[in-house]
XYZ file of C-alpha atoms in Angstrom:
596
model
C 1.000 -6.695 8.663
C 2.260 -6.780 11.886
C 1.514 -7.128 11.159
C 2.289 -7.304 9.311
C 2.292 -7.118 10.264
C 2.686 -6.943 9.690
C 3.487 -4.391 8.649
C 1.520 -4.190 5.397
C -1.241 -6.580 6.511
C -3.605 -3.863 7.651
C -3.497 -1.438 4.736
C -6.420 -3.143 2.989
C -8.758 -2.437 5.887
C -7.679 1.174 5.911
C -8.300 1.499 2.216
C -11.742 -0.023 2.559
C -12.575 2.443 5.340
C -11.215 5.374 3.354
C -13.203 4.315 0.317
C -16.320 4.116 2.446
C -15.647 7.544 3.901
C -15.155 8.980 0.423
C -18.401 7.425 -0.711
C -20.205 8.899 2.272
C -18.832 12.157 1.635
C -8.663 12.227 17.923
C -7.309 10.791 20.340
C -4.996 13.568 21.457
C -1.349 13.004 20.639
C -0.374 15.237 23.535
C -0.717 12.366 25.969
C 1.207 10.060 23.643
C 3.983 12.636 23.480
C 4.042 13.049 27.242
C 7.283 13.179 29.165
C 9.841 10.608 28.098
C 12.792 10.523 30.468
C 16.338 10.727 29.237
C 18.600 8.431 31.242
C 16.410 8.609 34.313
C 18.297 7.337 37.381
C 15.984 4.470 38.316
C 18.407 3.115 40.907
C 21.742 3.983 42.483
C 23.269 0.902 40.895
C 21.757 0.212 37.444
C 19.797 -3.000 37.339
C 20.571 -5.261 34.397
C 18.056 -6.442 31.807
C 18.532 -9.134 29.185
C 16.254 -8.460 26.222
C 15.823 -11.709 24.323
C 15.067 -10.724 20.744
C 15.978 -7.673 18.682
C 12.860 -7.014 16.610
C 10.504 -4.073 17.095
C 9.427 -5.337 20.524
C 12.965 -5.923 21.749
C 14.330 -2.615 20.461
C 11.367 -0.746 21.965
C 11.912 -2.372 25.361
C 15.634 -1.576 25.184
C 14.836 2.036 24.264
C 12.431 2.607 27.146
C 14.674 0.852 29.676
C 17.853 2.634 28.614
C 16.131 5.997 28.951
C 15.288 5.014 32.507
C 18.840 4.144 33.505
C 18.836 0.357 33.236
C 21.809 -1.595 31.904
C 20.429 -3.351 28.823
C 21.819 -6.052 26.555
C 19.867 -7.248 23.508
C 20.405 -10.793 22.235
C 19.299 -11.383 18.631
C 19.714 -14.584 16.637
C 19.835 -13.103 13.134
C 19.580 -9.358 12.478
C 18.380 -6.349 14.458
C 14.947 -5.217 13.356
C 13.632 -8.778 13.063
C 10.748 -9.125 10.626
C 10.693 -5.346 10.149
C 14.236 -5.084 8.813
C 15.319 -4.578 5.243
C 18.325 -6.387 3.801
C 20.558 -6.406 0.752
C 20.354 -8.910 -2.084
C 23.645 -10.825 -1.810
C 25.981 -10.325 -4.759
C 23.834 -7.668 -6.437
C 26.074 -4.625 -5.929
C 28.313 -3.334 -8.720
C 30.481 -0.266 -9.226
C 30.534 0.872 -5.624
C 26.746 0.811 -5.297
C 24.831 -0.779 -2.439
C 23.132 -4.128 -2.770
C 19.601 -4.055 -4.114
C 17.202 -3.417 -1.195
C 15.008 -6.323 -0.115
C 12.696 -7.043 2.813
C 10.542 -9.641 4.542
C 7.531 -7.574 3.489
C 6.869 -3.920 2.790
C 6.340 -1.651 5.800
C 2.996 -0.012 6.471
C 2.545 2.420 9.376
C -1.042 3.737 9.304
C -2.428 6.721 11.125
C -4.213 4.491 13.631
C -0.791 3.795 15.184
C 0.247 6.103 18.025
C 2.815 4.236 20.126
C 5.183 3.268 17.311
C 5.247 6.787 15.800
C 5.948 8.187 19.277
C 9.018 5.968 19.507
C 10.045 7.023 16.000
C 9.871 10.695 17.031
C 12.477 9.973 19.692
C 15.005 8.449 17.272
C 17.257 11.238 15.970
C 17.742 11.533 12.218
C 19.898 14.203 10.503
C 17.801 17.119 9.319
C 14.560 15.793 10.825
C 13.121 17.783 13.761
C 10.641 14.945 14.303
C 13.275 12.237 14.146
C 12.693 9.076 12.166
C 8.960 9.755 12.132
C 9.645 12.512 9.601
C 10.752 9.759 7.220
C 7.131 8.640 6.840
C 5.438 9.565 3.582
C 1.809 9.081 2.615
C 0.690 7.447 -0.644
C -2.277 9.286 -2.105
C -4.253 6.323 -3.460
C -4.701 2.563 -3.461
C -6.266 0.053 -5.795
C -8.272 -3.143 -5.835
C -6.679 -4.796 -8.869
C -9.339 -7.020 -10.425
C -8.483 -9.876 -12.764
C -10.363 -9.602 -16.051
C -11.943 -6.278 -15.076
C -11.021 -2.662 -14.588
C -9.162 -1.993 -11.371
C -10.911 0.040 -8.704
C -8.673 2.969 -7.686
C -9.496 4.810 -4.495
C -8.065 8.151 -3.365
C -6.792 8.363 0.195
C -7.813 11.907 1.093
C -5.635 13.854 3.496
C -4.632 17.532 3.722
C -1.632 18.140 1.528
C -2.211 15.209 -0.796
C -1.910 16.171 -4.432
C -4.422 14.365 -6.624
C -2.827 12.340 -9.436
C -3.009 13.687 -12.963
C -5.960 12.510 -15.046
C -6.465 11.602 -18.666
C -9.721 10.782 -20.396
C -8.667 7.131 -20.352
C -8.152 7.321 -16.566
C -11.665 8.720 -16.162
C -13.109 6.043 -18.453
C -11.423 3.258 -16.511
C -12.443 4.705 -13.142
C -16.102 4.977 -14.124
C -16.058 1.477 -15.588
C -14.571 0.060 -12.383
C -17.152 1.779 -10.171
C -20.058 0.585 -12.324
C -18.723 -2.974 -12.522
C -18.264 -3.069 -8.748
C -21.747 -1.690 -8.164
C -23.127 -4.365 -10.468
C -21.151 -7.073 -8.664
C -22.423 -6.085 -5.210
C -26.173 -5.377 -5.320
C -27.529 -2.471 -3.251
C -29.247 -4.728 -0.727
C -25.976 -6.550 -0.037
C -24.156 -3.243 0.354
C -26.837 -2.113 2.799
C -26.512 -5.334 4.766
C -22.733 -4.982 5.051
C -23.073 -1.372 6.213
C -25.589 -2.528 8.814
C -23.134 -5.126 10.113
C -20.513 -2.411 10.539
C -23.002 -0.229 12.414
C -23.902 -3.156 14.668
C -20.262 -3.569 15.589
C -19.693 0.158 16.104
C -22.533 0.236 18.638
C -21.736 -3.071 20.344
C -20.545 -2.965 23.958
C -17.147 -4.347 24.866
C -18.696 -7.409 26.489
C -20.543 -8.340 23.294
C -17.407 -7.775 21.285
C -15.235 -9.884 23.597
C -17.679 -12.690 24.267
C -19.747 -12.949 21.069
C -17.988 -11.303 18.158
C -14.612 -12.696 19.238
C -16.083 -16.159 18.747
C -17.924 -15.393 15.503
C -16.087 -15.879 12.184
C -16.073 -12.822 9.953
C -17.488 -14.912 7.097
C -20.526 -15.785 9.203
C -20.896 -12.302 10.673
C -21.325 -10.698 7.249
C -23.230 -13.726 5.819
C -20.752 -14.066 2.981
C -22.004 -17.534 2.043
C -25.279 -16.040 0.782
C -23.719 -13.178 -1.154
C -22.257 -12.580 -4.602
C -18.704 -13.470 -5.518
C -17.664 -9.795 -5.528
C -19.078 -9.366 -2.028
C -17.064 -12.389 -0.910
C -13.839 -11.328 -2.639
C -13.881 -7.684 -1.554
C -15.617 -7.674 1.824
C -14.907 -11.142 3.189
C -11.640 -12.416 1.721
C -10.239 -8.976 0.911
C -10.264 -7.814 4.519
C -9.112 -11.067 6.092
C -6.751 -13.081 3.928
C -5.042 -9.969 2.613
C -4.876 -8.258 6.008
C -4.289 -10.896 8.634
C -3.261 -13.865 6.487
C -6.108 -15.957 7.795
C -9.255 -17.274 6.214
C -12.506 -15.333 6.428
C -14.186 -18.528 7.609
C -11.911 -18.521 10.688
C -10.997 -14.909 11.433
C -12.409 -13.341 14.582
C -15.022 -10.692 13.844
C -13.763 -8.716 16.838
C -10.302 -8.452 15.282
C -11.392 -7.687 11.730
C -14.149 -5.222 12.624
C -12.068 -3.350 15.212
C -9.510 -2.628 12.505
C -12.202 -1.531 10.088
C -13.597 0.734 12.804
C -10.179 2.266 13.476
C -9.454 2.815 9.785
C -12.881 4.267 9.115
C -12.367 6.830 11.884
C -8.810 7.487 10.648
C -10.145 8.093 7.128
C -12.605 10.582 8.599
C -9.757 12.361 10.401
C -10.664 11.097 13.870
C -8.122 9.702 16.309
C -5.348 9.887 13.751
C -1.620 10.257 14.280
C -1.383 10.909 10.557
C -2.699 9.836 7.157
C -4.387 6.520 6.641
C -1.486 4.998 4.715
C 2.139 5.786 5.538
C 5.339 4.154 4.372
C 9.023 4.928 4.822
C 10.851 7.168 2.361
C 13.806 4.774 2.033
C 14.604 1.110 2.702
C 13.596 0.286 6.267
C 17.070 -0.065 7.734
C 18.253 3.189 6.181
C 15.196 5.174 7.241
C 14.578 3.634 10.661
C 16.356 0.548 12.017
C 19.997 1.630 11.642
C 19.378 5.095 13.190
C 17.503 3.368 15.988
C 20.357 0.999 16.761
C 22.821 3.905 16.660
C 20.664 5.866 19.100
C 20.294 2.932 21.475
C 24.043 2.367 21.370
C 24.528 5.996 22.377
C 22.223 5.328 25.353
C 24.480 2.474 26.461
C 22.531 -0.498 25.071
C 24.757 -3.457 24.167
C 23.929 -5.784 21.274
C 24.932 -9.394 20.773
C 23.831 -10.521 17.322
C 24.097 -14.090 16.110
C 23.102 -15.620 19.436
C 20.026 -17.839 19.562
C 18.077 -18.310 22.794
C 17.649 -22.031 23.486
C 16.114 -22.010 26.961
C 14.857 -19.538 29.509
C 16.076 -21.270 32.660
C 13.972 -21.364 35.802
C 14.673 -22.205 39.425
C 13.761 -21.056 42.892
C 10.743 -19.137 41.622
C 12.716 -16.944 39.234
C 14.418 -16.958 35.873
C 18.025 -17.842 36.602
C 19.478 -17.321 33.133
C 19.085 -17.756 29.418
C 20.996 -20.490 27.631
C 22.133 -19.227 24.230
C 24.246 -20.554 21.366
C 26.416 -18.523 19.027
C 27.075 -18.606 15.288
C 29.679 -21.356 15.631
C 27.539 -23.435 17.985
C 29.282 -22.256 21.139
C 26.998 -22.276 24.192
C 26.829 -20.051 27.244
C 24.357 -18.822 29.820
C 23.628 -15.141 30.270
C 22.285 -13.739 33.512
C 20.611 -10.488 34.468
C 18.352 -9.029 37.122
C 15.394 -9.022 34.736
C 14.509 -10.716 31.441
C 12.273 -9.414 28.669
C 11.325 -12.216 26.291
C 10.822 -10.305 23.033
C 10.978 -13.091 20.469
C 8.099 -13.960 18.113
C 5.774 -16.421 19.796
C 6.678 -19.325 17.495
C 10.293 -18.992 18.667
C 9.669 -17.857 22.243
C 7.498 -20.796 23.286
C 10.219 -23.266 22.269
C 12.432 -21.765 24.983
C 9.914 -22.194 27.815
C 10.512 -25.458 29.666
C 8.006 -27.402 31.794
C 8.996 -25.747 35.076
C 8.639 -22.241 33.649
C 5.286 -23.096 32.099
C 4.066 -24.562 35.362
C 4.973 -21.339 37.147
C 2.637 -19.371 34.866
C -0.130 -21.214 32.979
C -0.532 -18.379 30.452
C 2.773 -19.478 28.905
C 1.324 -22.889 28.123
C -1.756 -21.286 26.573
C 0.515 -19.631 24.020
C 0.806 -23.043 22.381
C -2.741 -22.458 21.147
C -1.782 -19.293 19.259
C -1.751 -19.848 15.509
C 0.716 -18.661 12.901
C 0.589 -18.744 9.122
C 2.723 -17.793 6.154
C 2.922 -14.267 4.747
C 6.134 -13.618 2.879
C 7.604 -10.965 0.623
C 9.180 -11.177 -2.805
C 10.738 -8.239 -4.656
C 10.886 -7.766 -8.423
C 13.531 -5.341 -9.708
C 12.603 -3.521 -12.900
C 14.643 -1.817 -15.615
C 11.750 0.562 -16.206
C 9.127 1.771 -13.749
C 5.692 0.321 -14.336
C 2.787 2.757 -14.846
C 1.186 1.872 -11.523
C -0.579 4.021 -8.966
C 0.869 6.117 -6.157
C 0.290 3.558 -3.433
C -0.603 -0.023 -2.641
C -2.482 -2.381 -4.894
C -4.433 -5.394 -3.725
C -4.883 -8.211 -6.231
C -8.099 -9.428 -4.633
C -8.744 -12.086 -7.291
C -5.233 -13.579 -7.249
C -5.102 -17.145 -5.905
C -2.139 -16.287 -3.717
C -3.730 -13.091 -2.272
C -1.045 -10.719 -3.531
C -0.550 -7.135 -2.425
C 2.177 -4.862 -3.748
C 3.692 -1.403 -3.964
C 6.229 0.103 -6.368
C 8.797 1.709 -4.116
C 11.298 3.969 -5.887
C 8.797 6.785 -6.372
C 8.309 6.922 -2.599
C 12.059 7.199 -1.931
C 12.743 10.816 -2.991
C 16.202 10.904 -1.464
C 17.356 7.814 -3.339
C 18.457 7.579 -6.969
C 17.704 3.911 -7.451
C 20.003 3.087 -10.392
C 22.792 5.290 -9.038
C 22.570 3.966 -5.487
C 21.711 0.270 -5.814
C 22.600 -2.851 -7.738
C 24.353 -2.777 -11.109
C 22.896 0.530 -12.277
C 20.266 -0.947 -14.583
C 17.442 -1.599 -12.094
C 15.401 1.576 -11.655
C 12.600 0.385 -9.360
C 11.478 -2.319 -6.944
C 8.000 -3.837 -7.018
C 7.609 -5.268 -3.526
C 4.960 -7.984 -3.234
C 3.535 -9.886 -0.279
C 2.195 -13.412 -0.703
C -0.572 -14.093 1.822
C -1.921 -17.436 0.584
C 0.560 -20.310 0.427
C -1.862 -23.239 0.330
C -3.952 -22.578 -2.777
C -3.009 -23.699 -6.326
C -1.673 -21.014 -8.654
C -2.422 -20.307 -12.298
C 0.842 -21.453 -13.932
C 1.704 -24.781 -12.360
C -1.500 -25.725 -10.560
C 0.471 -26.096 -7.337
C 0.473 -24.241 -4.031
C 3.285 -21.851 -3.238
C 4.704 -24.302 -0.709
C 4.845 -26.958 -3.440
C 6.763 -24.718 -5.850
C 10.485 -24.104 -5.989
C 11.761 -20.590 -5.337
C 12.060 -19.917 -9.076
C 8.554 -21.270 -9.668
C 7.170 -19.041 -6.919
C 8.719 -16.021 -8.642
C 7.291 -16.987 -12.043
C 3.867 -17.715 -10.534
C 3.686 -14.421 -8.654
C 4.771 -12.495 -11.746
C 2.080 -14.286 -13.764
C -0.615 -13.494 -11.197
C 0.447 -9.839 -11.136
C 0.215 -9.636 -14.908
C -3.174 -11.358 -14.840
C -4.433 -8.637 -12.491
C -2.732 -5.653 -14.136
C -2.409 -6.450 -17.858
C -5.964 -7.677 -18.297
C -7.785 -4.670 -19.782
C -5.660 -3.767 -22.781
C -2.944 -1.863 -20.943
C 0.569 -3.355 -20.696
C 1.494 -2.457 -17.139
C 4.090 -5.158 -16.444
C 6.416 -6.235 -19.254
C 8.641 -9.291 -19.152
C 11.405 -7.332 -20.862
C 11.522 -4.934 -17.875
C 12.125 -7.671 -15.298
C 15.695 -7.376 -14.067
C 15.694 -9.937 -11.222
C 13.785 -11.052 -8.141
C 14.462 -11.877 -4.496
C 12.367 -14.109 -2.215
C 12.566 -13.757 1.578
C 15.404 -16.027 2.779
C 13.351 -17.029 5.825
C 11.486 -19.410 3.524
C 13.279 -22.700 2.922
C 12.494 -26.170 1.671
C 9.648 -25.095 -0.600
C 9.118 -27.539 -3.438
C 9.970 -30.380 -1.030
C 7.755 -32.300 1.423
C 9.075 -30.194 4.307
C 8.749 -26.443 3.652
C 9.663 -24.141 6.532
C 9.266 -20.450 7.229
C 11.381 -18.797 9.919
C 9.151 -15.725 9.924
C 5.568 -16.860 10.219
C 2.817 -14.404 11.042
C 0.583 -14.579 14.093
C -3.044 -14.805 12.974
C -6.232 -14.318 14.943
C -8.891 -16.986 14.382
C -11.942 -17.059 16.642
C -11.196 -17.563 20.328
C -7.602 -16.339 20.145
C -8.139 -13.483 22.590
C -8.253 -15.763 25.636
C -4.875 -17.262 24.761
C -2.949 -14.010 24.423
C -0.743 -13.511 27.508
C -0.165 -10.333 29.475
C 3.206 -8.597 29.484
C 3.636 -9.283 33.212
C 4.069 -12.940 34.133
C 3.806 -14.678 37.497
C 7.582 -15.110 37.392
C 8.810 -11.943 39.147
C 11.708 -11.208 36.783
C 10.244 -12.352 33.439
C 8.251 -10.113 31.125
C 6.798 -10.707 27.676
C 6.951 -8.355 24.682
C 5.786 -9.168 21.193
C 2.874 -8.814 18.831
C 1.211 -11.857 20.437
C 0.954 -10.190 23.857
C -2.449 -8.860 24.903
C -2.687 -5.149 24.096
C -5.481 -2.986 22.733
C -4.663 -3.737 19.096
C -5.109 -7.502 19.005
C -3.547 -8.169 15.620
C 0.088 -8.981 14.932
C 1.453 -5.533 14.096
C 4.501 -3.403 14.772
C 2.193 -1.198 16.828
C 1.221 -4.181 18.958
C 4.864 -5.143 19.393
C 5.703 -1.606 20.472
C 2.752 -1.298 22.870
C 3.501 -4.679 24.442
C 7.113 -3.686 25.037
C 5.929 -0.543 26.816
C 3.625 -2.680 28.959
C 6.520 -5.035 29.742
C 8.718 -2.113 30.790
C 5.980 -0.703 33.014
C 5.569 -4.092 34.712
C 9.337 -4.326 35.158
C 9.458 -0.854 36.698
C 6.772 -1.887 39.174
C 8.629 -5.064 40.124
C 11.943 -3.216 40.390
C 10.461 -0.511 42.626
C 11.606 2.162 40.179
C 10.376 5.738 40.485
C 10.992 6.395 36.781
C 7.987 7.631 34.776
C 5.910 4.853 33.268
C 5.618 4.460 29.509
C 2.546 5.991 27.938
C 0.452 3.397 26.089
C -2.121 4.919 23.750
C -5.071 2.638 22.901
C -7.017 2.595 19.662
C -9.233 5.636 19.338
C -12.794 5.350 20.644
C -15.297 7.780 19.143
C -17.190 9.386 22.032
C -20.328 9.631 19.890
C -20.747 5.847 20.103
C -20.423 5.499 23.874
C -24.116 6.084 24.592
C -25.042 3.395 22.052
C -22.580 1.018 23.695
C -24.029 1.647 27.145
C -27.506 0.912 25.785
C -26.182 -2.234 24.139
C -24.603 -3.367 27.403
C -28.043 -3.349 29.016
C -29.490 -5.306 26.118
C -26.595 -7.762 26.211
C -27.084 -8.454 29.914
C -30.777 -9.058 29.239
C -29.879 -11.557 26.530
C -31.088 -9.308 23.697
C -29.317 -8.625 20.374
C -27.898 -5.249 19.450
C -30.703 -2.817 18.677
C -29.482 -2.395 15.073
C -28.938 -6.103 14.441
C -31.139 -7.262 11.578
C -30.007 -10.853 12.028
């Protein structure tokens, strides 16, 4: 989410897996925490690296390289942290307080991640023996917020979680929601969906890569033949709300691999931590700013406000990067090595014909698709009686997901620390669907003005939360709102989004490049690069940066230890089934559990 997403994109899959595990009743972190060198002397004279982009991928690459003795400079066009950063609402601070905290989209760092948490452990934070990673907290529940029906609340079991307090009304609503959901998805459809998950769990890698990668999730689970609840929860709910793509297009390999990982995480297998984890403060305060401070202490230099215009090529190598500054001034930066760590929609604009000709995988990146997923924050003068975790408005036209944040920030006194002292909480919402008409104006989000988007989102939230006789959101409690500034031109014929999200429709796998390119001093890092988690996520960005650094170390002839890259957990109990399926696949037979 990523992922979004990312960032939050993937929490829905985790919740679905946890709910399934609850209804039904590790990869070792030692390797992931293996030796990480501190200022390893990789060469007598430090080789220089230009890291082009200062998001999660760029900062990870800078971190790994600086620890290995390279001279690193990061060039970032806007703000360090990229899509993962938080920001202040301009003009919102009063009385010596900080600006109200805002973000591109709320952060979500599930237990299936191993590489990103390992990096977070190595970022010092005052009072935290485990560094920034100790700033992760785990919500204890999540909800499918249904419009016109009781919401389905699911616990996220994990040792140490305290169950929320219960009233008789809570019990009544919970039972009603379970019964309504059971009525909406008949037992035979539930059984069919479970069978499809079992088919995937026992499918060999070849079937996954060659068949399920090219099968839309909608077709794989036969959503067209099923009830509306089946479609909303199991088709749309785990595609549009996770990966900002349509169920009719999303790769089954991508969707089902995440469901597999979250299911195992919910069962306590292969987990770095609880299923759902968020930061205990605004992202920059809890993570990005300490990270930048640590990298600065390692000797990393940062040049912010500089936009990469062209990665220049000549004589078989990258010869420089042409950049422009805030005032339009132009210059060319040179280094021994270059790590291109920009999002793919920005990176591919900088690759000229000669560079693309030198490595055809660069040209294939033009086939990678992006879509809109954008955050909006609502600041409240009273906290809403919501749950302790994320909510997914599965019936909302704009595919909204949200979390109320102040309760998860124990070290922050919201009204004392932020804004004008009257806002006590922040309801952070992600909009995943920008091309479907809303309920207020009958227009898509792209066709609405910024103010209309805010009113429409607020209306859709109320439709999902205030629909069963309980006033959860009140207009009188709405202090203000803030929409991601990366969105511009909405309500006009030419809307733009500077922070689009990489999505994964069928066939995307073959177009994802490797971190090492055929150009000897150019390396790729970003959530679009081919790594084990093939969805746009912060974990993917981190893993790709590690792969880029390893490739650079090989090319540079460095004897520094290579970065550990931990793949998604594979349950050993399924390996025998997969070997059997490989034989069947090579004989042209379906999976043994496939009912068709």
